[in-house]
Tab-separated table of C-alpha atoms (C1' of nucleotides) in Angstrom:
chain	number	residue	atom	x	y	z
S	159	MET	CA	7.070	-20.072	-7.752
S	160	THR	CA	5.710	-19.269	-10.736
S	161	LEU	CA	7.597	-20.286	-13.686
S	162	SER	CA	7.009	-18.582	-16.770
S	163	ARG	CA	7.605	-19.555	-20.683
S	164	ALA	CA	7.949	-18.346	-24.089
S	165	ALA	CA	8.539	-19.078	-27.561
S	166	PHE	CA	9.973	-17.289	-30.294
S	167	TYR	CA	10.069	-18.131	-33.376
S	168	VAL	CA	13.621	-16.795	-36.011
S	169	LYS	CA	15.419	-19.054	-38.301
S	170	HIS	CA	18.539	-19.093	-38.375
S	171	TYR	CA	20.150	-19.043	-34.844
S	172	ASP	CA	22.046	-21.515	-33.918
S	173	LEU	CA	21.410	-20.785	-30.003
S	174	ALA	CA	24.540	-23.261	-28.005
S	175	LEU	CA	27.145	-20.818	-30.987
S	176	THR	CA	25.965	-17.868	-29.935
S	177	LEU	CA	26.155	-18.003	-26.192
S	178	ALA	CA	29.384	-20.224	-26.240
S	179	SER	CA	31.063	-18.505	-28.791
S	180	GLY	CA	32.938	-16.358	-26.455
S	181	GLN	CA	31.150	-12.710	-26.224
S	182	ALA	CA	28.848	-14.060	-23.208
S	183	PHE	CA	30.743	-15.584	-20.149
S	184	ARG	CA	27.464	-17.110	-17.736
S	185	TRP	CA	25.328	-19.640	-19.753
S	186	ARG	CA	26.466	-23.460	-19.195
S	187	ARG	CA	24.333	-26.420	-20.775
S	188	SER	CA	23.072	-29.067	-18.920
S	189	GLY	CA	21.404	-31.216	-22.043
S	190	ASP	CA	19.356	-29.676	-24.606
S	191	ALA	CA	19.436	-26.081	-22.316
S	192	TRP	CA	21.554	-23.580	-21.802
S	193	THR	CA	21.463	-21.634	-18.094
S	194	GLY	CA	22.616	-18.613	-17.318
S	195	VAL	CA	21.486	-14.564	-16.200
S	196	ILE	CA	20.675	-11.654	-17.660
S	197	GLY	CA	20.604	-8.252	-15.569
S	198	SER	CA	18.504	-10.277	-12.368
S	199	ARG	CA	16.648	-13.025	-13.997
S	200	TRP	CA	17.792	-16.569	-13.612
S	201	VAL	CA	16.778	-17.250	-17.434
S	202	ARG	CA	16.716	-20.914	-19.373
S	203	LEU	CA	17.157	-21.893	-22.940
S	204	ARG	CA	16.242	-24.172	-25.505
S	205	GLN	CA	16.806	-23.967	-28.890
S	206	GLU	CA	13.685	-26.065	-31.622
S	207	PRO	CA	14.416	-25.953	-34.866
S	208	GLU	CA	12.042	-22.918	-35.338
S	209	ALA	CA	12.021	-21.172	-32.154
S	210	ILE	CA	13.976	-21.035	-29.134
S	211	ARG	CA	12.456	-21.215	-25.870
S	212	ALA	CA	12.952	-19.517	-22.487
S	213	GLU	CA	12.433	-19.691	-19.229
S	214	THR	CA	12.379	-17.538	-15.985
S	215	ALA	CA	12.207	-18.271	-12.416
S	216	ALA	CA	9.387	-15.865	-12.172
S	217	ALA	CA	6.245	-14.116	-13.581
S	218	GLU	CA	7.382	-12.217	-16.672
S	219	ALA	CA	5.048	-8.898	-18.242
S	220	ASP	CA	6.293	-9.395	-21.447
S	221	TRP	CA	9.630	-10.399	-23.071
S	222	GLN	CA	11.043	-7.479	-24.680
S	223	TRP	CA	14.596	-7.279	-22.557
S	224	LEU	CA	14.416	-10.950	-24.291
S	225	ARG	CA	14.037	-10.341	-27.580
S	226	HIS	CA	16.897	-7.541	-27.457
S	227	TYR	CA	19.062	-9.274	-25.357
S	228	LEU	CA	18.978	-12.338	-28.205
S	229	GLN	CA	18.893	-10.197	-31.035
S	230	VAL	CA	15.873	-12.101	-32.497
S	231	GLU	CA	14.526	-9.820	-34.349
S	232	VAL	CA	18.111	-9.275	-36.267
S	233	ASP	CA	17.564	-10.221	-40.083
S	234	LEU	CA	20.945	-12.643	-39.923
S	235	GLU	CA	20.923	-13.611	-44.179
S	236	SER	CA	20.972	-9.335	-44.917
S	237	ILE	CA	24.272	-9.145	-42.974
S	238	LEU	CA	25.549	-11.547	-44.218
S	239	THR	CA	24.841	-11.153	-48.282
S	240	ALA	CA	26.787	-7.854	-47.093
S	241	PHE	CA	30.515	-9.071	-46.085
S	242	PRO	CA	32.991	-8.682	-48.251
S	243	ASP	CA	32.597	-12.212	-50.920
S	244	ASP	CA	35.777	-13.412	-50.025
S	245	PRO	CA	37.251	-16.291	-49.568
S	246	PRO	CA	38.070	-16.583	-46.405
S	247	MET	CA	34.608	-14.295	-45.359
S	248	ARG	CA	32.630	-17.891	-47.261
S	249	ASP	CA	34.714	-20.295	-45.353
S	250	SER	CA	33.996	-18.664	-42.780
S	251	VAL	CA	29.833	-18.158	-42.347
S	252	ALA	CA	30.078	-22.015	-43.719
S	253	ALA	CA	31.616	-22.557	-41.351
S	254	CYS	CA	29.593	-20.514	-38.272
S	255	ARG	CA	25.988	-20.759	-40.124
S	256	GLY	CA	23.624	-19.377	-37.616
S	257	LEU	CA	26.157	-17.094	-35.695
S	258	ARG	CA	24.227	-14.075	-33.874
S	259	LEU	CA	25.653	-11.554	-31.926
S	260	LEU	CA	24.127	-10.883	-28.667
S	261	ARG	CA	23.532	-7.192	-27.253
S	262	GLN	CA	24.533	-7.430	-23.359
S	263	GLU	CA	24.320	-5.006	-20.314
S	264	PRO	CA	27.405	-2.951	-20.673
S	265	TRP	CA	28.986	-2.937	-17.264
S	266	GLU	CA	28.712	-6.662	-17.399
S	267	CYS	CA	30.648	-6.633	-20.203
S	268	LEU	CA	33.391	-4.038	-19.934
S	269	ALA	CA	33.743	-6.148	-16.999
S	270	SER	CA	33.874	-9.136	-17.760
S	271	PHE	CA	36.795	-7.748	-21.096
S	272	ILE	CA	39.169	-6.448	-18.342
S	273	CYS	CA	39.596	-9.471	-16.588
S	274	SER	CA	40.045	-10.995	-20.643
S	275	SER	CA	42.990	-10.510	-20.987
S	276	THR	CA	45.731	-13.053	-22.070
S	277	LYS	CA	42.874	-15.780	-20.750
S	278	GLN	CA	41.646	-18.516	-22.569
S	279	ILE	CA	37.825	-18.553	-22.735
S	280	VAL	CA	36.794	-21.118	-19.735
S	281	GLN	CA	39.178	-19.844	-17.607
S	282	ILE	CA	37.644	-16.099	-17.797
S	283	GLU	CA	33.935	-17.800	-17.310
S	284	GLN	CA	35.746	-19.088	-13.955
S	285	ILE	CA	36.491	-15.646	-13.201
S	286	VAL	CA	33.258	-13.935	-13.426
S	287	GLY	CA	32.246	-17.412	-12.218
S	288	LEU	CA	34.026	-15.925	-9.173
S	289	LEU	CA	33.013	-12.429	-9.411
S	290	CYS	CA	29.592	-13.019	-9.781
S	291	ARG	CA	29.100	-15.535	-6.738
S	292	ARG	CA	31.436	-13.595	-3.704
S	293	PHE	CA	29.900	-10.136	-4.859
S	294	GLY	CA	26.379	-10.043	-7.503
S	295	GLN	CA	22.921	-10.401	-5.466
S	296	ALA	CA	21.258	-13.472	-5.284
S	297	LEU	CA	18.353	-14.401	-7.769
S	298	PRO	CA	15.419	-16.361	-7.219
S	299	VAL	CA	15.822	-19.504	-9.248
S	300	PRO	CA	13.410	-23.484	-9.793
S	301	PRO	CA	13.065	-26.070	-7.229
S	302	GLY	CA	15.867	-27.894	-7.329
S	303	MET	CA	18.396	-25.951	-9.793
S	304	ASP	CA	21.416	-24.428	-8.603
S	305	GLU	CA	21.914	-21.268	-6.980
S	306	ALA	CA	22.443	-17.742	-9.432
S	307	CYS	CA	24.225	-14.440	-9.384
S	308	ALA	CA	23.924	-11.305	-10.468
S	309	PHE	CA	26.727	-10.193	-11.697
S	310	PRO	CA	27.761	-7.549	-9.428
S	311	THR	CA	27.280	-3.417	-9.873
S	312	ALA	CA	30.062	-1.416	-10.281
S	313	GLU	CA	29.386	-0.096	-6.491
S	314	ARG	CA	29.877	-3.516	-5.791
S	315	LEU	CA	33.212	-4.039	-6.832
S	316	ALA	CA	34.770	-0.852	-6.436
S	317	ALA	CA	34.219	-1.082	-2.689
S	318	ALA	CA	35.817	-4.808	-2.747
S	319	SER	CA	39.966	-4.448	-1.624
S	320	GLU	CA	42.747	-5.719	-4.992
S	321	ALA	CA	43.125	-9.188	-2.498
S	322	GLU	CA	39.461	-10.095	-2.457
S	323	LEU	CA	39.457	-9.245	-6.645
S	324	ARG	CA	42.581	-10.836	-6.818
S	325	ALA	CA	40.762	-14.214	-4.905
S	326	CYS	CA	38.611	-14.687	-7.823
S	327	LYS	CA	41.808	-15.693	-9.289
S	328	MET	CA	42.484	-12.883	-12.882
S	329	GLY	CA	45.864	-11.589	-11.164
S	330	PHE	CA	47.246	-8.334	-12.724
S	331	ARG	CA	44.044	-7.394	-13.516
S	332	ALA	CA	42.579	-6.980	-10.501
S	333	PRO	CA	43.504	-3.327	-10.280
S	334	TYR	CA	42.100	-2.355	-13.545
S	335	LEU	CA	38.204	-3.642	-12.331
S	336	SER	CA	38.975	-2.241	-9.238
S	337	GLY	CA	40.121	0.981	-11.051
S	338	ALA	CA	37.308	0.579	-13.527
S	339	ALA	CA	34.347	-0.077	-11.330
S	340	ARG	CA	35.317	2.880	-8.797
S	341	LYS	CA	35.150	5.148	-11.985
S	342	VAL	CA	31.764	3.854	-13.117
S	343	ALA	CA	30.827	4.122	-9.804
S	344	ALA	CA	31.444	7.711	-9.225
S	345	GLY	CA	29.304	8.700	-12.005
S	346	GLU	CA	33.470	9.390	-13.815
S	347	VAL	CA	31.941	7.579	-17.126
S	348	ASP	CA	27.942	7.152	-17.638
S	349	LEU	CA	28.241	4.009	-19.319
S	350	SER	CA	24.233	4.197	-19.363
S	351	ARG	CA	24.705	7.273	-22.861
S	352	LEU	CA	27.074	5.476	-24.450
S	353	GLY	CA	25.435	3.947	-27.054
S	354	LEU	CA	24.067	7.479	-28.069
S	355	TRP	CA	27.312	9.015	-29.342
S	356	PRO	CA	29.861	8.358	-32.619
S	357	LEU	CA	31.535	5.243	-31.743
S	358	GLU	CA	34.494	7.163	-32.304
S	359	GLU	CA	33.089	9.525	-29.393
S	360	ALA	CA	31.918	5.996	-27.349
S	361	ARG	CA	35.445	4.470	-28.088
S	362	ALA	CA	37.390	6.840	-26.516
S	363	VAL	CA	35.404	7.388	-23.350
S	364	LEU	CA	35.618	3.804	-22.505
S	365	LEU	CA	39.682	3.986	-23.221
S	366	THR	CA	39.819	6.439	-20.500
S	367	LEU	CA	39.198	3.049	-17.805
S	368	PRO	CA	42.143	1.753	-16.992
S	369	GLY	CA	42.954	-1.653	-18.137
S	370	VAL	CA	40.415	-1.052	-21.047
S	371	GLY	CA	42.715	-0.545	-24.628
S	372	MET	CA	41.178	-0.796	-28.238
S	373	LYS	CA	40.560	-4.437	-28.534
S	374	ILE	CA	38.283	-3.923	-25.371
S	375	ALA	CA	37.157	-1.466	-25.850
S	376	ASP	CA	35.466	-2.578	-29.151
S	377	CYS	CA	34.089	-6.120	-27.443
S	378	VAL	CA	32.048	-3.768	-25.535
S	379	LEU	CA	30.923	-1.263	-28.760
S	380	LEU	CA	29.837	-4.504	-30.432
S	381	PHE	CA	28.793	-7.070	-27.926
S	382	ALA	CA	27.627	-4.380	-25.169
S	383	TYR	CA	26.316	-1.306	-27.364
S	384	GLY	CA	25.813	-3.078	-31.011
S	385	PHE	CA	28.620	-0.627	-33.837
S	386	GLN	CA	27.679	-2.602	-35.812
S	387	GLN	CA	31.748	-1.441	-36.851
S	388	ALA	CA	33.718	-2.220	-34.135
S	389	PHE	CA	36.369	-4.743	-35.020
S	390	PRO	CA	37.189	-6.402	-32.376
S	391	VAL	CA	42.166	-7.556	-32.775
S	392	ASP	CA	42.632	-10.399	-30.278
S	393	VAL	CA	45.311	-13.037	-31.302
S	394	TRP	CA	42.652	-15.399	-33.719
S	395	ILE	CA	41.717	-12.239	-34.763
S	396	ILE	CA	45.978	-11.075	-36.076
S	397	LYS	CA	46.527	-15.139	-37.083
S	398	ALA	CA	43.044	-14.931	-39.437
S	399	LEU	CA	44.186	-11.936	-41.019
S	400	GLN	CA	47.566	-12.809	-41.673
S	401	GLN	CA	47.165	-16.066	-42.178
S	402	LEU	CA	44.127	-16.644	-44.420
S	403	TYR	CA	44.719	-12.561	-46.102
S	404	PHE	CA	48.858	-11.818	-45.879
S	405	PRO	CA	49.736	-15.651	-45.870
S	406	LYS	CA	53.161	-13.605	-47.707
S	407	ARG	CA	53.528	-10.336	-46.202
S	408	ARG	CA	51.897	-11.111	-42.993
S	409	PRO	CA	51.778	-7.529	-41.550
S	410	LYS	CA	51.518	-6.135	-38.191
S	411	LEU	CA	49.158	-4.887	-35.707
S	412	PRO	CA	48.542	-1.607	-36.649
S	413	ARG	CA	48.705	-2.409	-40.757
S	414	LEU	CA	45.818	-4.465	-39.839
S	415	ARG	CA	43.853	-2.484	-38.072
S	416	ARG	CA	43.302	-0.076	-41.238
S	417	PHE	CA	42.744	-3.205	-43.544
S	418	SER	CA	40.254	-4.161	-40.855
S	419	GLN	CA	39.140	-1.166	-41.432
S	420	THR	CA	38.098	-0.750	-44.694
S	421	HIS	CA	37.468	-3.803	-45.478
S	422	PHE	CA	34.815	-5.474	-44.258
S	423	GLY	CA	32.090	-3.074	-44.739
S	424	PRO	CA	28.596	-1.991	-42.509
S	425	TYR	CA	29.005	-4.995	-40.936
S	426	SER	CA	31.964	-5.770	-39.508
S	427	GLY	CA	31.439	-6.883	-35.662
S	428	TYR	CA	29.842	-9.321	-37.640
S	429	ALA	CA	32.312	-10.511	-39.844
S	430	GLN	CA	35.009	-10.797	-37.047
S	431	GLN	CA	32.880	-12.819	-35.034
S	432	TYR	CA	32.403	-15.625	-38.233
S	433	LEU	CA	36.493	-15.025	-38.504
S	434	PHE	CA	37.388	-15.480	-34.817
S	435	HIS	CA	35.075	-18.816	-34.069
S	436	TYR	CA	36.546	-20.244	-37.496
S	437	MET	CA	39.615	-19.553	-36.753
S	438	ARG	CA	39.729	-21.252	-33.296
S	439	THR	CA	37.229	-23.991	-33.979
S	440	ALA	CA	39.445	-24.611	-36.989
S	441	ARG	CA	42.061	-24.322	-35.375
S	442	LYS	CA	40.750	-28.401	-33.308
S	443	GLY	CA	39.994	-30.449	-36.289
S	444	ARG	CA	43.618	-31.041	-38.742
S	445	SER	CA	41.815	-31.440	-41.077
S	446	ILE	CA	40.594	-28.121	-40.804
S	447	GLN	CA	43.627	-27.096	-40.485
S	448	ARG	CA	44.321	-28.407	-43.774
S	449	ASN	CA	41.691	-26.653	-45.293
S	450	LEU	CA	43.244	-23.363	-43.967
S	451	LEU	CA	47.199	-23.593	-44.931
S	452	THR	CA	44.493	-24.505	-48.519
S	453	VAL	CA	42.595	-21.034	-48.396
S	454	GLY	CA	45.366	-18.955	-46.916
S	455	GLN	CA	46.557	-19.861	-50.680
S	456	HIS	CA	45.720	-16.266	-52.164
S	457	SER	CA	45.881	-12.660	-51.148
S	458	VAL	CA	44.490	-9.767	-50.310
S	459	GLU	CA	45.074	-6.221	-51.349
S	460	PRO	CA	45.694	-4.248	-49.051
L	184	DG	C1'	57.581	-28.735	-19.345
L	185	DG	C1'	57.049	-24.796	-22.752
L	186	DC	C1'	53.870	-22.655	-25.634
L	187	DC	C1'	49.941	-19.660	-25.446
L	188	DA	C1'	45.480	-16.960	-24.248
L	189	DG	C1'	39.013	-12.701	-26.485
L	190	DG	C1'	45.683	-7.218	-23.672
L	191	DC	C1'	47.334	-3.358	-21.446
L	192	DG	C1'	50.395	-0.070	-19.483
L	193	DC	C1'	54.626	1.464	-19.524
L	194	DG	C1'	59.243	2.053	-21.030
L	195	DT	C1'	62.062	3.381	-24.811
L	196	DA	C1'	64.101	4.675	-29.647
G	186	DT	C1'	54.579	6.130	-34.167
G	187	DA	C1'	55.939	1.138	-33.691
G	188	DC	C1'	58.503	-2.524	-30.621
G	189	DG	C1'	59.221	-4.880	-26.391
G	190	DC	C1'	58.279	-6.742	-21.713
G	191	DG	C1'	56.306	-7.742	-16.980
G	192	DC	C1'	52.273	-8.793	-15.677
G	193	DA	C1'	49.040	-14.212	-12.870
G	194	DT	C1'	47.110	-17.590	-14.480
G	195	DG	C1'	45.845	-21.648	-16.309
G	196	DG	C1'	44.840	-25.891	-20.157
G	197	DC	C1'	47.030	-28.634	-23.239
DNA sequence: GGCCAGGCGCGTA
DNA sequence: TACGCGCATGGC
């Protein structure tokens, strides 16, 4: 077997933070390395001070697919500079240095997030892992490594029974995933062309799929298609906006959505990921929780 | 043991 | 347009 290696020289990139930030669900840490699957390739990544090193299980003619997935060409500093200059964003940036957005394969991203509703990230990882093991194609891996499987195609999941899907612990989400897989497999929704359309039109297409509402649609638009202004609003973002921006009034979802559309600028999708991760990690430490409450004393007019 | 998790679809006002 | 509820399952 031919192991291929490459190095990408990139600054301001925290690989661990990025791979474990709840946007992709197939990366596992083993020592100082991260192992996962991108498309039909087994991949292992390592962080170095000025580079990311990669290995695959087969020969690679070029590495553009991985540069694209990792988005190593993105100038993170110019994105952070475009964030609104307010205390919640300053604190989020300080807490999440090097956090990036990946560019995932649309079907995998869509199917994963259909399984994500009211699930914790560890559980989503478990569901996605089971789906891959039961329905995904086995992939070549280096000697001694655990088996690896591709994410199952829409066709394969469309052919699976609802009981088979429920066996992957996805509960009431099974008919949603099945229905979405059938529409994609039948060509009723062409995921390969959505990226060419304006944000609203692409979102409207995703919203026709069962189990896909605004939040999941925006996750796919942001994490798979790179629409920088998609702004997924989940329970953590609601908490973040209410506690950090409107600590007194605590507006509800529709008001928060409108606020998010105008406040966060041209890279609001990135801003959202920083707020999301800041909010989730801040909750774990009491000291940071206190800082959070302190930050929440100020208010911003909508 | 109770609360909550990267929500959605549907019924109701 | 804006709630409220039920839906599986498991972490903490």
